[in-house]
Amino acid sequence: MTPSDSVQYLRGVGEKRARQLAKLGIVTVGDLLRFYPRDYLDYSHPVPLAQAPYDAPCAVRATVYGRQPPLRISGGRTLYRVSAGDETASLLITFFNSPYAADKLQPEREYLFWGKVGGGLTRREMTSPDFLPADSRAPLAAIYPLTAGVTSAYLSKLAATALAALPAPDDPLDADLCARLQLPALREALQQIHFPASRAAADTARRRFAFEELFCLELGMKLLRSRSRRQSGARMTVCDPEPFYRTLPFAPTGAQRRAVAELCRDFAGVAPMNRLLQGDVGSGKTLVAAAGMAIAAQNGFQSALLAPTEILAQQHAVTLEKMLAPLGLRVALLTGSVKGRARRALLAAVAAGEADVVVGTHAVLGEEVAFARLGFAVVDEQHRFGVRQRGLLAGKADNPHLLVMSATPIPRTLSLLLFGELDVSVLDELPPGRRPVRTMAVGTALRARMYGFLEQQIAAGRQVFVVCPLIEQSGETPSGSEEMQAVTEYRAQVAQKLLPGRRIGLLHGRMKAAEKQEVMRRFAAGELDVLCSTTVVEVGVDVPNASVMVIENAERYGLSALHQLRGRVGRGAAESFCILVSDHDTPPVRERLAFLCHTTDGFAVAQFDLEHRGPGDFFGQRQHGLPDLRVADLAADARLIETAAAEAAALLAADPALRAPRHAALAAEVERLFANAGGAVN
């Protein structure tokens, strides 16, 4: 038998069972052995019946005395009861509508039972416990993800059958690597992950498979990247940012200078730049992009910047005009609002090379937009655009240099996976003079005081953001939870009761694009005092006059999302505030909100989120083509990620295409991993 053989031909599997297993993704024997347990029932430390806790599942050891007559109860159900006990107490075991489970318990035999124990001190009770013979050689019983008709016990039995029938499998990890990293070989690891001799053995097996996943993922990322590297049609020989720096009214930070130097090295290389510029809110990413545009112009190339919204494109155009006009560079704004004669004139200027920099929305990607000599493309807020959009922009020229920018700080280890095909530049310091936003967490009991404070800010000429998690109330609220603030109803309440006479705007994702643009324009122009919004303001409008961000139901958001929302204020000279409103007083919520109140470091916030909530806040919707990880934990396995990245780099330096015979099994596993993901990464 081989790993590629159909699981249907294993003993105990027929056509019907094979269809059930296929729902779990188990089609071959290899799929079965790589279908890892999600946890284990630990029978290794049974407690006497009289000492079993009432509030937590545990293992107990008891001898079966015999079966009691079935008992029929209302609803057509039948109770099957078994008497058992140890030297400290008796035990009544009950199964609902399951005579087969009761029949498996043989009188006079000793078993280990797992479950919650109830009853009194001398007569304990268990309902539908898991169990195994007391002399079992495997004290940990695997728990698998399940589907209808398939139990963990059945999967364990199949795994044992497959392991017994399978000859020594080809190991993707060679013996030297396993020895160096103290990882078990494949056969031993499969045995110990399905039938661990101890919790330590299970952990060691899990670590081996986690490393293997991360190692294969890193290898696949690097191989895809090397295959996509072509010769750039925009190689730049002049890379001097000093003329640009001298026109600025302030000195760039060290981090900005370092990022520009990294751009210069890419510009001078044979392959086109493919770089992520990652920086916290307000760290000055636009300046780095502007420096790159100035360098491109030195070399006779045009630049383009793609922004997710029209108002953000307008703001970028204004900022870049201020930075680049002193150098004589011409900045053009191309959005859907530019029509008719003005659009035709703008397109002609771009095609003739008379526009040095083109800033725009998706309109820049249109077929009618032709550049004379595009050499540098910038994508802002890269998570708003997929690979296809980035590819369309890059397709406007002969492999131009590409810079994608993100204001979402991502821990270094996670960025190795999220952006494996990109080089990464990090802006880890803020420009001087930027005042940190004061952050505070309050309950709704302080709402009246909070609105008094907002009134003071508005009276002083400032503006206020209010963010709510829903558009409108559905009328269905989970039992025991605080009713989430709906932005439409909230705005009406604010307008009528709390801030009477103030100009209050409404913004949410269901509005038409033109309506959203108009509301954002009015707020940016100071025509509105308050903007009640959903999280669509996370990326977009830049309003230096806005001094307060109120976030209702703050417990609903990850810290990274809260940090991004907080970044909408603090952009002007006035002191700014972020108020987190929540009545959820559980320890995890208190800890998270307190952490945000005491730090403004986006990378520290990102690391906290990764460790406490996992990677969901960074992936958002599933990244296109990123392979699923069955074992590796992106938060807990940070060191393994770094080890895997280093080992992958070393291996590819020796065998760039994994063509050596000794790497055949590894190359096949990499191919399998990425084939399951659709063959594309990010």
XYZ file of C-alpha atoms in Angstrom:
682
model
C 0.000 0.000 0.000
C 1.202 3.532 -0.814
C 0.081 6.985 0.432
C -1.567 7.627 -2.957
C -3.830 4.558 -2.746
C -7.539 5.190 -2.227
C -8.671 5.012 1.377
C -11.629 2.952 0.169
C -9.429 -0.134 -0.035
C -8.459 -0.040 3.634
C -10.065 -2.720 5.799
C -13.211 -1.255 7.348
C -13.896 1.244 4.540
C -16.403 0.732 1.753
C -18.046 3.043 -0.746
C -20.388 4.637 1.796
C -17.634 5.241 4.335
C -15.358 6.548 1.592
C -17.970 9.176 0.686
C -18.220 10.224 4.342
C -14.442 10.460 4.653
C -14.237 12.507 1.457
C -16.286 15.220 3.200
C -13.324 15.574 5.561
C -10.885 15.762 2.664
C -9.739 12.172 3.206
C -9.481 10.479 -0.201
C -6.147 8.656 -0.077
C -4.210 6.815 2.603
C -1.845 9.764 2.709
C -4.781 12.106 3.362
C -5.827 9.877 6.257
C -2.403 9.849 7.893
C -2.087 13.618 7.410
C -5.519 14.201 8.954
C -4.162 15.182 12.344
C -6.000 15.127 15.691
C -7.150 18.502 16.947
C -6.709 17.462 20.590
C -6.487 14.456 22.899
C -8.419 12.991 25.790
C -5.781 12.469 28.478
C -6.442 9.310 30.482
C -2.929 9.244 31.967
C -3.869 10.744 35.358
C -7.188 9.237 36.557
C -8.597 10.467 39.859
C -10.577 8.457 42.445
C -14.327 8.749 41.896
C -14.938 10.466 45.220
C -12.347 13.150 44.352
C -13.546 13.868 40.802
C -14.286 17.593 40.311
C -17.793 18.721 39.462
C -16.909 21.593 37.123
C -14.410 20.102 34.712
C -13.986 16.928 32.635
C -11.503 14.429 33.981
C -10.424 10.797 33.759
C -11.564 8.204 36.309
C -10.751 4.498 36.636
C -13.644 2.163 37.464
C -14.604 -1.501 37.265
C -17.837 -2.378 35.444
C -20.267 -4.339 37.636
C -23.051 -4.931 35.119
C -25.796 -3.434 32.929
C -29.161 -2.300 34.251
C -32.437 -2.791 32.348
C -33.082 -0.102 29.670
C -35.311 2.769 30.804
C -37.708 4.422 28.356
C -38.376 8.120 28.913
C -40.436 10.828 27.225
C -39.665 11.773 23.651
C -39.164 8.193 22.561
C -35.703 8.056 24.096
C -34.136 5.132 25.895
C -31.538 5.264 28.645
C -28.924 2.496 28.732
C -27.299 2.352 32.162
C -24.153 0.625 33.407
C -23.113 0.193 37.057
C -19.438 0.582 37.941
C -17.246 1.856 40.742
C -13.908 1.940 42.529
C -12.898 1.654 46.188
C -14.068 5.221 46.924
C -17.552 5.393 45.340
C -20.028 3.762 42.984
C -20.632 5.087 39.463
C -23.767 5.093 37.296
C -23.001 5.533 33.585
C -25.841 6.563 31.266
C -26.015 6.519 27.465
C -28.927 8.065 25.544
C -30.238 5.899 22.669
C -26.868 4.165 22.390
C -27.089 0.447 23.253
C -23.863 -0.189 21.314
C -21.789 1.954 23.676
C -23.242 0.210 26.730
C -22.662 -3.223 25.177
C -18.959 -2.489 24.741
C -18.494 -2.308 28.523
C -17.819 -5.827 29.770
C -18.596 -6.802 33.405
C -15.624 -7.389 35.706
C -13.349 -5.383 33.432
C -11.647 -2.143 34.431
C -11.955 0.934 32.180
C -10.781 4.519 32.021
C -13.671 6.957 31.562
C -13.446 10.578 30.413
C -16.149 13.176 31.001
C -17.807 15.282 33.677
C -18.690 13.524 36.927
C -21.850 14.448 38.840
C -23.921 12.931 41.614
C -23.113 12.700 45.320
C -19.897 11.813 47.100
C -20.647 8.097 47.392
C -22.714 7.606 44.222
C -21.260 9.407 41.213
C -22.768 9.689 37.731
C -21.439 10.171 34.179
C -23.439 10.750 30.997
C -22.140 9.418 27.662
C -18.454 9.368 28.671
C -15.614 8.397 26.363
C -13.778 5.307 27.553
C -11.052 2.781 26.820
C -9.741 -0.350 28.596
C -7.623 0.432 31.650
C -4.721 -1.591 30.270
C -4.609 0.454 27.049
C -1.078 1.202 25.931
C -2.102 4.644 24.587
C -3.102 6.894 27.504
C -4.045 9.718 25.110
C -7.005 9.221 22.775
C -7.065 11.350 19.629
C -9.961 13.737 18.930
C -10.397 14.543 15.242
C -12.514 17.046 13.315
C -15.622 15.043 12.396
C -18.528 14.795 9.989
C -21.823 12.906 10.182
C -21.301 9.163 10.529
C -17.584 9.382 11.388
C -16.265 9.164 14.955
C -12.834 9.791 16.410
C -12.613 6.146 17.457
C -13.266 5.074 13.864
C -10.599 7.419 12.500
C -8.101 6.159 15.077
C -8.823 2.585 14.024
C -8.311 3.486 10.348
C -5.062 5.312 11.133
C -3.767 2.220 12.934
C -4.717 0.044 9.965
C -3.004 2.405 7.516
C 0.187 2.624 9.571
C 0.375 -1.165 9.819
C -0.112 -1.619 6.066
C 2.139 1.213 4.904
C 5.826 0.566 4.232
C 8.387 3.185 5.268
C 7.058 6.416 3.679
C 9.333 8.869 1.869
C 10.186 11.637 4.310
C 10.131 15.215 2.925
C 12.652 16.185 5.632
C 16.067 14.591 5.284
C 17.685 12.862 8.244
C 20.362 15.542 8.728
C 17.755 18.296 9.027
C 15.667 16.264 11.482
C 18.717 15.506 13.594
C 19.861 19.133 13.621
C 16.430 20.436 14.677
C 15.694 17.461 16.968
C 12.619 16.434 14.991
C 11.348 12.842 14.688
C 11.383 11.099 11.314
C 8.108 10.879 9.407
C 7.123 7.321 10.414
C 7.710 7.969 14.114
C 5.966 11.344 13.952
C 2.859 9.814 12.325
C 2.730 7.132 15.009
C 3.097 9.635 17.840
C 0.634 12.209 16.538
C -2.125 9.609 16.150
C -1.178 7.360 19.098
C 1.072 9.363 21.426
C 2.789 7.598 24.298
C 2.641 10.851 26.282
C 1.689 14.481 25.938
C 5.378 15.300 25.353
C 5.513 12.820 22.478
C 2.398 14.350 20.924
C 3.889 17.844 21.248
C 7.130 16.721 19.604
C 5.225 15.178 16.695
C 3.098 18.295 16.328
C 6.248 20.435 16.271
C 7.699 18.295 13.483
C 4.597 18.639 11.298
C 4.294 22.360 12.067
C 7.881 22.884 10.959
C 7.311 20.785 7.835
C 4.279 22.894 6.862
C 6.094 26.174 7.420
C 9.236 24.891 5.686
C 7.261 23.815 2.605
C 5.328 27.077 2.628
C 8.525 29.130 2.754
C 10.084 27.052 -0.008
C 7.004 27.468 -2.189
C 6.925 31.229 -1.610
C 10.585 31.604 -2.522
C 10.262 29.359 -5.602
C 7.264 31.338 -6.884
C 9.147 34.544 -6.305
C 12.246 33.372 -8.156
C 10.126 32.199 -11.102
C 8.390 35.569 -11.341
C 11.642 37.514 -11.350
C 12.174 38.869 -14.823
C 14.486 41.523 -16.112
C 13.120 44.994 -15.518
C 12.523 47.330 -18.404
C 13.085 50.282 -16.065
C 16.598 49.844 -14.725
C 17.716 53.136 -13.196
C 21.328 54.261 -13.106
C 20.854 57.588 -11.270
C 19.679 57.148 -7.675
C 20.260 60.343 -5.731
C 17.473 61.344 -3.307
C 19.349 64.370 -1.931
C 17.870 66.905 -4.403
C 14.424 65.763 -3.251
C 15.369 65.938 0.440
C 16.668 69.506 0.045
C 13.257 70.763 -1.130
C 11.430 69.458 1.960
C 10.512 71.828 4.815
C 11.578 69.140 7.322
C 14.212 66.441 7.645
C 13.173 62.846 6.813
C 13.404 60.332 9.630
C 16.130 57.725 9.706
C 13.571 55.060 8.871
C 12.423 57.006 5.802
C 15.998 57.460 4.582
C 16.645 53.746 5.098
C 13.539 52.801 3.086
C 14.507 55.152 0.243
C 17.979 53.610 0.160
C 16.353 50.180 -0.186
C 14.305 51.515 -3.112
C 17.492 52.814 -4.735
C 19.113 49.386 -4.526
C 16.053 47.826 -6.149
C 15.934 50.465 -8.897
C 19.531 49.712 -9.823
C 18.996 45.941 -9.933
C 18.327 43.758 -12.933
C 15.018 42.394 -11.585
C 12.059 44.735 -11.023
C 11.347 45.923 -7.493
C 8.626 43.979 -5.716
C 8.572 45.609 -2.278
C 6.158 46.128 0.596
C 6.487 49.397 2.519
C 4.989 48.766 5.916
C 4.539 51.586 8.381
C 2.318 52.697 11.208
C -0.283 55.407 10.750
C 1.544 58.709 10.266
C 4.976 57.170 9.724
C 5.476 58.948 6.388
C 5.039 56.298 3.702
C 3.966 58.901 1.127
C 7.322 60.681 1.463
C 9.152 57.448 0.635
C 6.929 56.944 -2.423
C 7.528 60.559 -3.486
C 11.297 60.067 -3.210
C 10.990 57.019 -5.453
C 8.992 59.067 -7.965
C 11.649 61.786 -7.953
C 14.352 59.195 -8.639
C 12.267 57.657 -11.427
C 11.938 61.111 -13.007
C 15.737 61.576 -12.768
C 15.982 58.508 -14.984
C 13.318 59.633 -17.452
C 10.502 57.405 -16.181
C 6.912 58.149 -15.184
C 5.311 56.975 -11.936
C 1.770 55.962 -11.001
C 0.026 55.686 -7.633
C -3.133 53.613 -7.197
C -5.389 54.528 -4.228
C -8.543 52.695 -3.033
C -10.881 55.710 -2.887
C -11.302 58.897 -4.854
C -10.879 61.166 -1.854
C -7.688 59.364 -0.830
C -6.405 59.731 -4.406
C -7.177 63.448 -4.246
C -5.306 63.772 -0.952
C -2.306 61.895 -2.355
C -2.301 64.144 -5.417
C -2.235 67.286 -3.256
C 0.534 65.890 -1.020
C 2.676 64.718 -3.927
C 2.181 68.027 -5.746
C 3.611 69.876 -2.729
C 6.600 67.519 -2.518
C 7.408 67.169 -6.228
C 6.481 70.522 -7.768
C 9.696 72.165 -6.427
C 11.576 69.666 -8.624
C 9.525 70.685 -11.655
C 7.549 67.434 -11.745
C 3.950 67.428 -12.971
C 1.304 65.474 -11.002
C -1.964 64.437 -12.673
C -5.109 63.161 -10.942
C -7.128 60.527 -12.809
C -10.385 59.313 -11.213
C -13.837 58.355 -12.387
C -14.956 61.946 -11.835
C -12.631 63.232 -14.562
C -14.750 63.119 -17.742
C -15.140 64.519 -21.212
C -12.610 66.974 -22.623
C -10.624 67.130 -19.382
C -10.222 63.355 -19.380
C -9.122 63.231 -23.004
C -6.556 65.966 -22.394
C -5.238 64.192 -19.300
C -4.919 60.828 -21.104
C -3.064 62.550 -23.958
C -0.633 64.129 -21.490
C 0.021 60.750 -19.855
C 0.585 59.071 -23.216
C 2.935 61.854 -24.320
C 4.978 61.665 -21.128
C 3.971 65.198 -20.107
C 2.615 63.923 -16.763
C 5.478 62.706 -14.578
C 3.225 61.234 -11.885
C -0.323 59.912 -12.316
C -2.409 59.467 -9.165
C -5.753 57.750 -9.341
C -8.235 55.072 -8.402
C -9.116 51.962 -10.432
C -9.548 54.377 -13.353
C -5.766 54.215 -13.828
C -6.151 50.529 -14.752
C -8.442 51.238 -17.717
C -7.394 50.038 -21.168
C -7.471 53.589 -22.515
C -4.764 54.687 -20.072
C -1.365 54.413 -21.815
C 1.906 55.615 -20.347
C 4.807 56.886 -22.402
C 7.407 55.316 -20.101
C 6.078 53.962 -16.824
C 8.918 52.832 -14.581
C 7.580 52.981 -11.003
C 4.128 51.889 -9.768
C 2.841 52.387 -6.218
C -0.220 50.695 -4.700
C -1.533 52.305 -1.503
C -3.363 50.234 1.125
C -2.362 47.064 -0.699
C -4.925 44.865 1.100
C -7.690 46.701 -0.813
C -6.325 45.428 -4.122
C -5.824 41.861 -5.302
C -3.062 40.379 -7.405
C -5.085 41.016 -10.560
C -5.219 44.785 -9.994
C -1.529 44.940 -9.161
C -0.829 42.922 -12.297
C -2.901 45.269 -14.473
C -0.930 48.226 -13.174
C 2.387 46.451 -13.714
C 1.173 45.504 -17.211
C 1.140 49.171 -18.244
C 4.890 48.872 -18.934
C 7.758 46.421 -19.343
C 8.049 44.988 -15.806
C 8.095 48.310 -13.911
C 9.214 48.533 -10.307
C 6.336 47.934 -7.873
C 5.957 49.311 -4.333
C 2.899 48.340 -2.277
C 2.174 50.279 0.913
C 0.280 49.178 4.012
C -0.603 51.051 7.187
C -1.425 47.810 8.999
C 1.603 46.897 11.140
C 2.270 43.178 10.907
C 4.655 41.226 13.154
C 7.817 40.320 11.298
C 7.284 36.568 11.557
C 3.782 36.817 10.102
C 4.917 39.084 7.257
C 7.289 36.298 6.188
C 4.185 34.283 5.298
C 1.743 36.997 4.255
C 4.164 38.693 1.886
C 6.604 35.955 1.034
C 6.968 37.164 -2.557
C 7.790 40.740 -1.481
C 10.842 42.367 0.007
C 9.800 44.324 3.099
C 10.736 47.825 4.223
C 9.542 48.984 7.626
C 9.022 52.534 8.887
C 9.380 52.071 12.626
C 9.583 55.695 13.796
C 7.218 58.656 13.556
C 8.217 62.086 12.234
C 9.156 64.571 14.992
C 6.349 66.743 16.329
C 3.623 64.162 15.848
C 1.648 64.128 19.109
C 0.430 60.724 20.349
C -3.324 60.238 20.590
C -4.580 59.982 24.179
C -6.680 56.836 24.485
C -9.197 56.001 27.208
C -11.755 53.242 27.789
C -15.140 54.137 29.305
C -18.467 52.464 30.002
C -21.801 53.746 28.758
C -22.510 55.131 32.242
C -20.094 57.945 31.339
C -21.809 58.706 28.033
C -23.237 62.046 29.240
C -19.793 63.240 30.332
C -18.303 61.998 27.064
C -20.772 64.027 25.013
C -20.087 67.065 27.133
C -16.437 66.661 26.165
C -17.363 66.263 22.483
C -19.418 69.440 22.689
C -16.382 71.278 24.076
C -14.189 69.999 21.240
C -16.718 71.036 18.588
C -17.171 74.438 20.226
C -13.391 74.872 19.975
C -13.625 74.308 16.219
C -12.662 70.622 16.166
C -14.426 67.679 14.513
C -15.391 64.234 15.772
C -15.532 60.705 14.359
C -18.014 58.218 15.866
C -17.647 54.591 14.710
C -20.362 51.957 15.239
C -20.189 48.257 14.288
C -23.572 47.898 12.527
C -25.494 49.836 9.897
C -28.952 49.371 11.450
C -30.426 47.278 14.224
C -31.896 43.934 13.168
C -33.961 43.522 16.304
C -32.115 40.313 17.118
C -29.530 40.685 19.847
C -27.673 37.709 21.386
C -28.935 36.931 24.840
C -26.940 38.621 27.581
C -24.890 40.774 25.217
C -24.821 44.532 24.984
C -26.868 45.787 22.072
C -24.464 46.897 19.407
C -24.748 50.514 18.372
C -26.243 50.818 14.878
C -24.851 53.751 12.954
C -28.172 54.911 11.441
C -30.061 54.851 14.742
C -27.061 56.241 16.609
C -26.869 59.221 14.294
C -30.544 59.976 14.835
C -30.104 59.708 18.605
C -27.025 61.922 18.576
C -28.659 64.516 16.348
C -31.856 64.684 18.390
C -30.658 64.295 21.980
C -26.947 64.457 22.627
C -25.504 67.045 20.228
C -28.469 69.157 19.155
C -27.772 71.774 16.545
C -24.552 70.169 15.310
C -23.957 69.156 11.697
C -23.815 65.342 11.701
C -23.014 63.170 8.691
C -23.631 59.463 8.061
C -21.243 57.108 6.291
C -21.508 53.348 5.742
C -20.635 50.695 3.186
C -24.128 50.337 1.695
C -24.117 53.894 0.403
C -23.359 54.503 -3.255
C -19.777 55.455 -4.026
C -20.746 58.994 -5.034
C -22.703 59.461 -1.785
C -19.753 58.241 0.319
C -17.351 60.520 -1.544
C -19.612 63.519 -0.978
C -19.991 62.871 2.766
C -16.233 62.397 3.153
C -15.581 65.532 1.127
C -17.928 67.584 3.318
C -16.325 66.288 6.509
C -12.807 66.952 5.186
C -13.889 70.460 4.177
C -15.192 71.208 7.681
C -18.846 71.319 6.594
C -19.755 68.610 9.164
C -19.003 68.608 12.906
C -19.489 64.867 13.470
C -19.166 61.886 11.158
C -21.094 58.797 12.319
C -19.621 55.896 10.421
C -18.946 52.199 10.211
C -15.339 51.080 9.799
C -15.184 52.413 6.226
C -13.246 55.337 7.734
C -10.422 52.975 8.701
C -8.758 53.781 5.403
C -9.545 57.000 3.603
C -10.297 60.502 4.677
C -7.467 62.537 6.204
C -8.934 65.319 8.355
C -6.248 67.142 10.378
C -8.986 69.136 12.156
C -10.598 65.961 13.603
C -9.478 65.629 17.213
C -11.690 62.864 18.677
C -12.394 59.276 17.623
C -15.240 57.563 19.516
C -15.515 53.791 18.974
C -18.717 52.204 20.230
C -18.730 48.518 21.254
C -14.950 48.553 21.202
C -14.828 44.954 22.427
C -16.059 43.883 18.977
C -12.780 44.800 17.283
C -9.272 43.440 17.342
C -6.621 45.801 18.672
C -5.116 46.230 15.221
C -8.467 47.430 13.872
C -8.904 49.795 16.839
C -5.393 51.129 16.277
C -6.176 51.803 12.613
C -9.346 53.669 13.555
C -7.417 55.657 16.173
C -5.045 56.713 13.411
C -7.787 58.779 11.767
C -7.167 61.478 14.404
C -3.971 63.060 15.681
C -3.048 64.393 12.236
C -3.180 68.073 13.117
C -1.575 70.390 15.655
C -4.262 69.988 18.327
C -4.160 67.311 21.032
C -6.308 64.355 19.947
C -8.277 61.689 21.774
C -9.605 58.179 21.174
C -12.498 57.028 23.387
C -13.234 53.291 23.531
C -16.808 52.668 24.702
C -17.643 49.226 26.086
C -19.691 47.740 28.917
C -18.051 44.309 28.558
C -16.083 43.968 31.769
C -14.551 40.521 31.286
C -10.816 40.172 32.069
C -9.791 39.574 28.398
C -11.636 42.703 27.231
C -10.213 44.791 30.082
C -6.699 43.561 29.302
C -6.965 44.294 25.578
C -8.435 47.772 25.942
C -6.009 48.681 28.743
C -3.110 47.627 26.522
C -4.280 49.931 23.734
C -4.738 52.791 26.195
C -1.096 52.535 27.226
C 0.670 52.123 23.878
C 0.693 53.909 20.528
C 3.206 51.512 18.945
C 1.361 49.783 16.111
C 3.832 46.917 15.939
C 3.412 46.223 19.660
C -0.363 46.279 19.129
C -0.017 43.871 16.199
C 2.104 41.457 18.222
C -0.412 41.530 21.094
C -3.256 40.814 18.659
C -1.355 37.948 17.082
C -0.623 36.350 20.447
C -4.126 36.794 21.869
C -6.473 36.576 18.871
C -4.439 34.731 16.244
C -3.706 35.947 12.702
C -7.270 36.716 11.639
C -6.915 40.467 11.947
C -3.986 40.429 9.535
C -5.342 37.988 6.984
C -8.833 39.472 7.066
C -10.585 37.610 4.301
C -8.484 34.665 3.285
C -5.478 35.755 1.266
C -5.785 34.598 -2.344
C -4.051 31.260 -2.738
C -2.412 31.094 0.678
C -2.249 27.394 1.569
C -4.165 26.166 4.593
C -2.028 25.228 7.566
C -3.315 22.153 9.383
C -0.877 22.104 12.283
C 1.204 25.270 12.450
C -0.052 28.079 14.689
C 1.074 31.431 13.334
C 0.992 32.981 16.801
C 2.518 30.177 18.865
C 5.047 29.012 16.272
C 6.807 32.331 15.646
C 10.254 30.846 16.244
C 9.495 27.929 13.946
C 8.542 30.395 11.203
C 11.934 32.082 11.464
C 13.713 28.721 11.547
C 11.757 27.519 8.528
C 12.567 30.697 6.592
C 16.285 30.375 7.346
C 16.388 26.684 6.464
C 14.461 27.288 3.238
C 16.875 30.015 2.171
C 19.880 27.787 2.911
C 18.421 24.832 1.018
C 17.521 26.872 -2.081
C 20.999 28.383 -2.117
C 22.312 24.831 -2.596
C 19.464 23.479 -4.771
C 17.585 26.462 -6.295
C 14.868 24.416 -8.007
C 14.713 21.398 -5.631
C 15.832 19.115 -8.456
C 18.287 16.982 -6.470
C 17.033 13.365 -6.122
C 17.278 13.543 -2.336
C 14.751 16.408 -2.400
C 12.142 14.631 -4.556
C 9.770 13.928 -1.650
C 10.150 17.501 -0.382
C 9.474 18.980 -3.836
C 6.369 16.788 -4.126
C 5.091 17.977 -0.733
C 5.660 21.634 -1.707
C 3.801 21.032 -4.967
C 0.936 19.329 -3.105
C 0.645 22.175 -0.624
C 0.408 24.839 -3.305
C -1.713 22.754 -5.664
C -4.355 22.541 -2.918
C -4.224 26.338 -2.691
C -4.822 26.882 -6.378
C -1.187 27.264 -7.318
C -0.864 30.952 -6.427
C 0.302 32.834 -3.381
C -1.095 36.223 -2.326
